[in-house]
């Protein structure tokens, strides 16, 4: 009888897997959403939302016996962001990251055992040595698989953030490329497996910054790696351990984050040896992924641009330069068929983003990210993917000094 009950439970789990095909939205327009109503008014089809895995862990958990308790208040707050977007047909992508909690008891469970406790980092690698990651991902994947419409629906799962620069964004201590990629692959595989239990066609994505053959400057090879090398090593490890359908979330910021002139990057080339992959040479990435060793079931990996924006200079032409950079980027991705989403960052300027003003909105004086007023890019963004786009976009061409957007 016990074996029969187990078989019935397993059968129910298999039957519960959602088999809906991955949606095909009208275009790539997306946003890392701060204000849901405003995002919907802008006509987005893709939305990025951060999920802090550390905040999901409840200290009442008994990690030694895999009895995990999760923060229901935080889960409900995520529902309130996800549901109104997915109800309107917006594809929601969750960015799964583990911020250090500063609570040693919590960090010992959630963060990678090698994370540098003596070093100030932004995001830690996730612990794969206990049952927490599988438990939390099983919870999230089931909650937003479509089985519970009252919670909303998630289609994309971005595993970490800019993990090739692991000293800052995926901290597991001082490790070489092979170890950094291997530890990330372990976490990615756990997450992907949990998601597949509940959704046959949801997609998962590796996250990288814009470094390609180079890595973040002024740090050692045990702290950051070239994005291309990390991607290649990750892909090899996946093949060796059992291939599956992973995809890529790239961040093609300009070579200088403080210069919005995306068309004017001087150091990048169109060769596979280029130092960075920005919007100017974005085609390098899909070309690299077209190599036979990257294909899965004969098809190319899909690409989303999950975090990138353009700085607003405090000059008379600052807002026009920002808006022109968005047009340049939008026009470029229309030529790249494996790029599915362009998720703009940020919705509102953020006072703690190193002096960058990337938002569609200005933030209120003396606030961190309280929306104050919209910029020129706001109305342009709203027109992307509509019949009004062409005239609005072409009006900004003179700002670039080019004769045509495809130049």
Short mmCIF file of N, CA and C in Angstrom, two decimals, residues 125-274:
data_model
loop_
_atom_site.label_atom_id
_atom_site.label_comp_id
_atom_site.label_asym_id
_atom_site.label_seq_id
_atom_site.Cartn_x
_atom_site.Cartn_y
_atom_site.Cartn_z
N UNK A 125 27.12 33.69 -3.89
CA UNK A 125 26.71 32.45 -4.55
C UNK A 125 25.80 31.70 -3.57
N UNK A 126 24.97 30.79 -4.12
CA UNK A 126 23.99 30.08 -3.29
C UNK A 126 24.57 28.76 -2.83
N UNK A 127 24.23 28.38 -1.63
CA UNK A 127 24.69 27.13 -1.03
C UNK A 127 24.03 25.94 -1.72
N UNK A 128 24.83 25.00 -2.19
CA UNK A 128 24.28 23.78 -2.80
C UNK A 128 24.58 22.54 -1.95
N UNK A 129 25.12 22.76 -0.75
CA UNK A 129 25.55 21.62 0.08
C UNK A 129 24.48 21.17 1.06
N UNK A 130 23.36 21.87 1.09
CA UNK A 130 22.23 21.44 1.93
C UNK A 130 20.97 21.42 1.07
N UNK A 131 19.84 21.21 1.65
CA UNK A 131 18.62 21.10 0.86
C UNK A 131 17.88 22.39 0.62
N UNK A 132 18.44 23.52 1.06
CA UNK A 132 17.70 24.78 0.97
C UNK A 132 17.35 25.15 -0.46
N UNK A 133 18.35 25.11 -1.37
CA UNK A 133 18.12 25.61 -2.73
C UNK A 133 17.05 24.79 -3.43
N UNK A 134 17.09 23.49 -3.31
CA UNK A 134 16.07 22.65 -3.94
C UNK A 134 14.70 22.94 -3.34
N UNK A 135 14.65 23.10 -2.02
CA UNK A 135 13.37 23.33 -1.35
C UNK A 135 12.75 24.67 -1.76
N UNK A 136 13.55 25.72 -1.77
CA UNK A 136 13.00 27.04 -2.08
C UNK A 136 12.63 27.12 -3.56
N UNK A 137 13.43 26.50 -4.43
CA UNK A 137 13.10 26.55 -5.85
C UNK A 137 11.87 25.71 -6.18
N UNK A 138 11.71 24.60 -5.50
CA UNK A 138 10.51 23.79 -5.71
C UNK A 138 9.26 24.59 -5.31
N UNK A 139 9.38 25.34 -4.21
CA UNK A 139 8.28 26.18 -3.75
C UNK A 139 7.95 27.26 -4.79
N UNK A 140 8.97 28.00 -5.25
CA UNK A 140 8.75 29.10 -6.18
C UNK A 140 8.25 28.60 -7.54
N UNK A 141 8.87 27.53 -8.03
CA UNK A 141 8.49 27.01 -9.34
C UNK A 141 7.05 26.51 -9.35
N UNK A 142 6.64 25.89 -8.28
CA UNK A 142 5.26 25.40 -8.19
C UNK A 142 4.28 26.56 -8.03
N UNK A 143 4.66 27.55 -7.23
CA UNK A 143 3.77 28.67 -6.93
C UNK A 143 3.42 29.46 -8.19
N UNK A 144 4.40 29.65 -9.08
CA UNK A 144 4.19 30.51 -10.25
C UNK A 144 4.25 29.72 -11.56
N UNK A 145 3.87 28.45 -11.51
CA UNK A 145 3.89 27.59 -12.69
C UNK A 145 2.63 27.72 -13.54
N UNK A 146 1.63 28.41 -13.02
CA UNK A 146 0.32 28.46 -13.66
C UNK A 146 -0.70 27.62 -12.93
N UNK A 147 -0.23 26.81 -11.96
CA UNK A 147 -1.14 25.97 -11.18
C UNK A 147 -1.95 26.78 -10.18
N UNK A 148 -1.48 28.00 -9.88
CA UNK A 148 -2.15 28.85 -8.89
C UNK A 148 -2.35 30.24 -9.50
N UNK A 149 -3.36 30.42 -10.31
CA UNK A 149 -3.58 31.72 -10.98
C UNK A 149 -3.68 32.89 -10.00
N UNK A 150 -4.10 32.60 -8.78
CA UNK A 150 -4.23 33.67 -7.79
C UNK A 150 -2.89 34.28 -7.41
N UNK A 151 -1.78 33.59 -7.74
CA UNK A 151 -0.44 34.10 -7.41
C UNK A 151 0.26 34.73 -8.60
N UNK A 152 -0.26 34.50 -9.82
CA UNK A 152 0.42 34.99 -11.01
C UNK A 152 1.27 33.90 -11.66
N UNK A 153 1.90 34.26 -12.77
CA UNK A 153 2.64 33.28 -13.57
C UNK A 153 4.03 33.83 -13.92
N UNK A 154 5.04 32.97 -13.82
CA UNK A 154 6.41 33.33 -14.18
C UNK A 154 6.86 32.44 -15.33
N UNK A 155 7.48 33.04 -16.35
CA UNK A 155 7.97 32.28 -17.49
C UNK A 155 9.48 32.22 -17.57
N UNK A 156 10.17 33.19 -16.99
CA UNK A 156 11.63 33.22 -17.08
C UNK A 156 12.28 33.26 -15.72
N UNK A 157 13.39 32.52 -15.59
CA UNK A 157 14.11 32.42 -14.31
C UNK A 157 15.58 32.69 -14.59
N UNK A 158 16.07 33.82 -14.10
CA UNK A 158 17.45 34.24 -14.32
C UNK A 158 18.26 33.84 -13.09
N UNK A 159 19.24 32.97 -13.30
CA UNK A 159 19.97 32.36 -12.19
C UNK A 159 21.17 33.24 -11.82
N UNK A 160 20.98 34.05 -10.79
CA UNK A 160 22.06 34.93 -10.33
C UNK A 160 22.14 36.21 -11.13
N UNK A 161 23.23 36.93 -10.91
CA UNK A 161 23.43 38.23 -11.57
C UNK A 161 24.91 38.42 -11.88
N UNK A 162 25.24 38.57 -13.18
CA UNK A 162 26.61 38.87 -13.62
C UNK A 162 27.61 37.95 -12.92
N UNK A 163 27.36 36.67 -13.05
CA UNK A 163 28.10 35.68 -12.25
C UNK A 163 29.55 35.52 -12.69
N UNK A 164 29.93 36.03 -13.86
CA UNK A 164 31.34 35.98 -14.25
C UNK A 164 32.20 36.90 -13.40
N UNK A 165 31.60 37.95 -12.84
CA UNK A 165 32.33 38.83 -11.90
C UNK A 165 31.97 38.38 -10.48
N UNK A 166 32.49 37.20 -10.13
CA UNK A 166 31.96 36.51 -8.96
C UNK A 166 32.39 37.11 -7.63
N UNK A 167 33.44 37.90 -7.60
CA UNK A 167 33.84 38.50 -6.33
C UNK A 167 32.78 39.46 -5.80
N UNK A 168 32.02 40.06 -6.71
CA UNK A 168 31.03 41.06 -6.35
C UNK A 168 29.60 40.53 -6.42
N UNK A 169 29.30 39.71 -7.46
CA UNK A 169 27.92 39.35 -7.75
C UNK A 169 27.60 37.86 -7.58
N UNK A 170 28.58 37.05 -7.26
CA UNK A 170 28.31 35.63 -7.03
C UNK A 170 29.39 35.08 -6.10
N UNK A 171 29.56 35.74 -4.97
CA UNK A 171 30.74 35.52 -4.14
C UNK A 171 30.77 34.13 -3.52
N UNK A 172 31.86 33.41 -3.82
CA UNK A 172 32.12 32.10 -3.23
C UNK A 172 33.56 32.01 -2.75
N UNK A 173 34.18 33.19 -2.59
CA UNK A 173 35.58 33.25 -2.19
C UNK A 173 36.49 33.41 -3.40
N UNK A 174 37.78 33.33 -3.16
CA UNK A 174 38.77 33.45 -4.22
C UNK A 174 38.89 32.10 -4.92
N UNK A 175 38.40 32.01 -6.15
CA UNK A 175 38.42 30.75 -6.89
C UNK A 175 38.75 31.01 -8.35
N UNK A 176 39.40 30.05 -9.02
CA UNK A 176 39.68 30.20 -10.46
C UNK A 176 38.42 29.97 -11.29
N UNK A 177 38.55 30.21 -12.58
CA UNK A 177 37.42 30.10 -13.50
C UNK A 177 36.73 28.74 -13.41
N UNK A 178 37.49 27.65 -13.45
CA UNK A 178 36.90 26.32 -13.47
C UNK A 178 36.01 26.09 -12.25
N UNK A 179 36.47 26.53 -11.09
CA UNK A 179 35.68 26.36 -9.86
C UNK A 179 34.46 27.26 -9.86
N UNK A 180 34.65 28.51 -10.28
CA UNK A 180 33.52 29.45 -10.31
C UNK A 180 32.41 28.93 -11.21
N UNK A 181 32.77 28.45 -12.40
CA UNK A 181 31.77 27.94 -13.33
C UNK A 181 31.16 26.64 -12.83
N UNK A 182 31.97 25.79 -12.20
CA UNK A 182 31.47 24.51 -11.71
C UNK A 182 30.47 24.69 -10.57
N UNK A 183 30.79 25.57 -9.64
CA UNK A 183 29.88 25.81 -8.51
C UNK A 183 28.58 26.46 -8.99
N UNK A 184 28.70 27.34 -9.98
CA UNK A 184 27.49 27.96 -10.54
C UNK A 184 26.66 26.92 -11.27
N UNK A 185 27.31 26.03 -12.02
CA UNK A 185 26.58 24.99 -12.75
C UNK A 185 25.79 24.11 -11.79
N UNK A 186 26.37 23.80 -10.64
CA UNK A 186 25.66 22.97 -9.65
C UNK A 186 24.37 23.67 -9.19
N UNK A 187 24.49 24.96 -8.88
CA UNK A 187 23.32 25.72 -8.43
C UNK A 187 22.30 25.84 -9.56
N UNK A 188 22.77 26.13 -10.75
CA UNK A 188 21.88 26.29 -11.91
C UNK A 188 21.11 24.99 -12.16
N UNK A 189 21.80 23.86 -12.09
CA UNK A 189 21.16 22.57 -12.37
C UNK A 189 20.08 22.27 -11.33
N UNK A 190 20.34 22.58 -10.07
CA UNK A 190 19.33 22.37 -9.03
C UNK A 190 18.09 23.22 -9.32
N UNK A 191 18.32 24.49 -9.67
CA UNK A 191 17.21 25.40 -9.96
C UNK A 191 16.43 24.93 -11.20
N UNK A 192 17.15 24.60 -12.27
CA UNK A 192 16.50 24.17 -13.51
C UNK A 192 15.68 22.91 -13.28
N UNK A 193 16.23 21.97 -12.53
CA UNK A 193 15.51 20.72 -12.26
C UNK A 193 14.22 20.98 -11.50
N UNK A 194 14.29 21.86 -10.51
CA UNK A 194 13.09 22.19 -9.73
C UNK A 194 12.03 22.85 -10.62
N UNK A 195 12.45 23.74 -11.49
CA UNK A 195 11.51 24.43 -12.39
C UNK A 195 10.87 23.44 -13.35
N UNK A 196 11.66 22.50 -13.86
CA UNK A 196 11.13 21.51 -14.79
C UNK A 196 10.11 20.57 -14.15
N UNK A 197 10.16 20.39 -12.86
CA UNK A 197 9.15 19.56 -12.20
C UNK A 197 7.75 20.13 -12.42
N UNK A 198 7.68 21.45 -12.58
CA UNK A 198 6.38 22.12 -12.59
C UNK A 198 6.04 22.80 -13.91
N UNK A 199 7.02 23.01 -14.76
CA UNK A 199 6.77 23.67 -16.05
C UNK A 199 7.68 23.08 -17.11
N UNK A 200 7.07 22.59 -18.16
CA UNK A 200 7.83 21.95 -19.23
C UNK A 200 8.57 22.94 -20.10
N UNK A 201 8.07 24.17 -20.19
CA UNK A 201 8.62 25.11 -21.16
C UNK A 201 9.05 26.46 -20.61
N UNK A 202 8.98 26.66 -19.29
CA UNK A 202 9.58 27.87 -18.73
C UNK A 202 11.07 27.87 -19.06
N UNK A 203 11.68 29.03 -19.12
CA UNK A 203 13.09 29.12 -19.51
C UNK A 203 13.97 29.62 -18.38
N UNK A 204 15.21 29.12 -18.36
CA UNK A 204 16.20 29.55 -17.38
C UNK A 204 17.36 30.20 -18.11
N UNK A 205 18.05 31.13 -17.43
CA UNK A 205 19.06 31.96 -18.09
C UNK A 205 20.29 32.14 -17.22
N UNK A 206 21.45 32.01 -17.83
CA UNK A 206 22.73 32.39 -17.23
C UNK A 206 22.90 33.89 -17.37
N UNK A 207 23.36 34.56 -16.31
CA UNK A 207 23.49 36.02 -16.31
C UNK A 207 24.95 36.45 -16.38
N UNK A 208 25.25 37.37 -17.30
CA UNK A 208 26.62 37.88 -17.44
C UNK A 208 26.61 39.39 -17.67
N UNK A 209 27.69 40.04 -17.25
CA UNK A 209 27.86 41.46 -17.57
C UNK A 209 28.35 41.58 -19.02
N UNK A 210 28.89 42.74 -19.40
CA UNK A 210 29.25 42.95 -20.81
C UNK A 210 30.68 42.57 -21.15
N UNK A 211 31.45 42.09 -20.17
CA UNK A 211 32.82 41.67 -20.46
C UNK A 211 32.82 40.38 -21.28
N UNK A 212 33.69 40.31 -22.28
CA UNK A 212 33.72 39.16 -23.18
C UNK A 212 35.08 38.47 -23.12
N UNK A 213 36.09 38.97 -23.83
CA UNK A 213 37.42 38.37 -23.72
C UNK A 213 38.22 38.99 -22.59
N UNK A 214 37.71 40.07 -22.03
CA UNK A 214 38.34 40.71 -20.86
C UNK A 214 37.47 40.44 -19.64
N UNK A 215 37.97 40.85 -18.48
CA UNK A 215 37.17 40.75 -17.26
C UNK A 215 37.22 42.08 -16.54
N UNK A 216 36.46 42.20 -15.48
CA UNK A 216 36.42 43.45 -14.72
C UNK A 216 37.84 43.85 -14.31
N UNK A 217 38.17 45.11 -14.53
CA UNK A 217 39.54 45.54 -14.29
C UNK A 217 39.82 45.73 -12.80
N UNK A 218 41.11 45.73 -12.47
CA UNK A 218 41.62 45.95 -11.11
C UNK A 218 41.23 44.86 -10.13
N UNK A 219 40.91 43.67 -10.63
CA UNK A 219 40.69 42.52 -9.74
C UNK A 219 41.44 41.33 -10.32
N UNK A 220 41.66 40.31 -9.50
CA UNK A 220 42.46 39.16 -9.92
C UNK A 220 41.63 38.16 -10.71
N UNK A 221 42.32 37.19 -11.32
CA UNK A 221 41.65 36.14 -12.08
C UNK A 221 40.84 35.22 -11.17
N UNK A 222 41.08 35.28 -9.87
CA UNK A 222 40.29 34.49 -8.92
C UNK A 222 39.07 35.26 -8.41
N UNK A 223 38.88 36.46 -8.95
CA UNK A 223 37.74 37.28 -8.54
C UNK A 223 36.76 37.57 -9.66
N UNK A 224 37.24 37.59 -10.90
CA UNK A 224 36.37 37.83 -12.05
C UNK A 224 36.97 37.16 -13.27
N UNK A 225 36.11 36.72 -14.18
CA UNK A 225 36.57 36.02 -15.37
C UNK A 225 35.94 36.65 -16.62
N UNK A 226 36.55 36.49 -17.77
CA UNK A 226 35.91 36.96 -19.01
C UNK A 226 34.58 36.25 -19.22
N UNK A 227 33.57 37.01 -19.68
CA UNK A 227 32.26 36.43 -19.88
C UNK A 227 32.26 35.28 -20.87
N UNK A 228 33.04 35.41 -21.95
CA UNK A 228 33.10 34.33 -22.95
C UNK A 228 33.67 33.06 -22.34
N UNK A 229 34.74 33.19 -21.55
CA UNK A 229 35.37 32.02 -20.94
C UNK A 229 34.44 31.36 -19.93
N UNK A 230 33.72 32.19 -19.17
CA UNK A 230 32.77 31.62 -18.21
C UNK A 230 31.66 30.87 -18.95
N UNK A 231 31.14 31.49 -20.01
CA UNK A 231 30.08 30.87 -20.80
C UNK A 231 30.54 29.55 -21.41
N UNK A 232 31.74 29.55 -21.99
CA UNK A 232 32.27 28.34 -22.61
C UNK A 232 32.49 27.23 -21.58
N UNK A 233 33.02 27.59 -20.42
CA UNK A 233 33.29 26.59 -19.38
C UNK A 233 31.99 26.04 -18.82
N UNK A 234 31.04 26.91 -18.57
CA UNK A 234 29.73 26.47 -18.09
C UNK A 234 29.10 25.50 -19.09
N UNK A 235 29.13 25.85 -20.37
CA UNK A 235 28.53 25.00 -21.41
C UNK A 235 29.21 23.63 -21.46
N UNK A 236 30.54 23.61 -21.33
CA UNK A 236 31.26 22.33 -21.34
C UNK A 236 30.88 21.48 -20.14
N UNK A 237 30.79 22.09 -18.97
CA UNK A 237 30.43 21.35 -17.77
C UNK A 237 29.01 20.78 -17.86
N UNK A 238 28.09 21.56 -18.41
CA UNK A 238 26.72 21.07 -18.60
C UNK A 238 26.72 19.86 -19.52
N UNK A 239 27.47 19.94 -20.62
CA UNK A 239 27.52 18.80 -21.54
C UNK A 239 28.09 17.56 -20.85
N UNK A 240 29.14 17.76 -20.06
CA UNK A 240 29.79 16.63 -19.39
C UNK A 240 28.88 16.00 -18.33
N UNK A 241 28.07 16.82 -17.69
CA UNK A 241 27.24 16.34 -16.58
C UNK A 241 25.82 15.99 -17.01
N UNK A 242 25.47 16.29 -18.26
CA UNK A 242 24.13 16.00 -18.76
C UNK A 242 23.47 17.27 -19.28
N UNK A 243 23.42 17.42 -20.59
CA UNK A 243 22.98 18.67 -21.19
C UNK A 243 21.50 18.94 -20.93
N UNK A 244 21.15 20.22 -20.88
CA UNK A 244 19.76 20.65 -20.75
C UNK A 244 19.61 22.01 -21.40
N UNK A 245 18.41 22.54 -21.42
CA UNK A 245 18.08 23.72 -22.21
C UNK A 245 18.29 25.02 -21.43
N UNK A 246 19.55 25.41 -21.24
CA UNK A 246 19.85 26.69 -20.61
C UNK A 246 19.89 27.78 -21.69
N UNK A 247 19.77 29.04 -21.24
CA UNK A 247 19.78 30.19 -22.15
C UNK A 247 20.63 31.30 -21.52
N UNK A 248 20.70 32.44 -22.17
CA UNK A 248 21.62 33.51 -21.75
C UNK A 248 20.89 34.81 -21.50
N UNK A 249 21.19 35.45 -20.37
CA UNK A 249 20.71 36.80 -20.04
C UNK A 249 21.93 37.72 -20.03
N UNK A 250 22.08 38.51 -21.08
CA UNK A 250 23.26 39.36 -21.26
C UNK A 250 22.96 40.79 -20.85
N UNK A 251 24.01 41.54 -20.43
CA UNK A 251 23.86 42.94 -20.02
C UNK A 251 24.76 43.82 -20.90
N UNK A 252 24.31 44.20 -22.09
CA UNK A 252 25.18 44.93 -23.04
C UNK A 252 25.25 46.44 -22.79
N UNK A 253 25.60 46.81 -21.56
CA UNK A 253 25.84 48.23 -21.28
C UNK A 253 26.91 48.77 -22.23
N UNK A 254 26.93 50.08 -22.47
CA UNK A 254 28.04 50.67 -23.24
C UNK A 254 29.37 50.38 -22.54
N UNK A 255 30.47 50.49 -23.29
CA UNK A 255 31.78 50.21 -22.71
C UNK A 255 32.06 51.12 -21.51
N UNK A 256 31.57 52.34 -21.55
CA UNK A 256 31.64 53.29 -20.44
C UNK A 256 30.22 53.54 -19.96
N UNK A 257 29.89 53.04 -18.77
CA UNK A 257 28.52 53.16 -18.28
C UNK A 257 28.08 54.60 -18.13
N UNK A 258 29.03 55.53 -18.00
CA UNK A 258 28.70 56.93 -17.84
C UNK A 258 28.54 57.68 -19.15
N UNK A 259 28.72 57.00 -20.27
CA UNK A 259 28.57 57.63 -21.59
C UNK A 259 27.42 56.94 -22.32
N UNK A 260 26.31 57.62 -22.53
CA UNK A 260 25.15 56.98 -23.16
C UNK A 260 25.30 56.72 -24.65
N UNK A 261 26.35 57.22 -25.27
CA UNK A 261 26.51 57.11 -26.72
C UNK A 261 26.87 55.67 -27.12
N UNK A 262 25.89 54.80 -27.11
CA UNK A 262 26.13 53.38 -27.35
C UNK A 262 26.74 53.12 -28.73
N UNK A 263 26.45 53.96 -29.68
CA UNK A 263 26.95 53.81 -31.05
C UNK A 263 28.41 54.19 -31.18
N UNK A 264 28.97 54.83 -30.16
CA UNK A 264 30.32 55.40 -30.26
C UNK A 264 31.36 54.61 -29.48
N UNK A 265 31.04 53.40 -28.99
CA UNK A 265 32.04 52.60 -28.28
C UNK A 265 33.28 52.45 -29.16
N UNK A 266 34.44 52.76 -28.61
CA UNK A 266 35.66 52.80 -29.41
C UNK A 266 36.50 51.54 -29.31
N UNK A 267 36.39 50.79 -28.21
CA UNK A 267 37.31 49.67 -28.01
C UNK A 267 36.75 48.34 -28.50
N UNK A 268 35.44 48.25 -28.73
CA UNK A 268 34.86 46.96 -29.12
C UNK A 268 35.02 46.73 -30.62
N UNK A 269 35.06 45.45 -31.00
CA UNK A 269 35.14 45.07 -32.40
C UNK A 269 34.03 44.05 -32.69
N UNK A 270 33.95 43.62 -33.93
CA UNK A 270 32.95 42.62 -34.30
C UNK A 270 33.56 41.22 -34.37
N UNK A 271 34.78 41.07 -33.86
CA UNK A 271 35.45 39.77 -33.82
C UNK A 271 35.14 39.06 -32.51
N UNK A 272 35.29 37.74 -32.50
CA UNK A 272 35.03 36.97 -31.28
C UNK A 272 36.06 37.29 -30.20
N UNK A 273 37.13 37.94 -30.57
CA UNK A 273 38.16 38.31 -29.60
C UNK A 273 37.92 39.68 -28.97
N UNK A 274 36.80 40.33 -29.27
CA UNK A 274 36.52 41.66 -28.72
C UNK A 274 36.55 41.66 -27.19
#
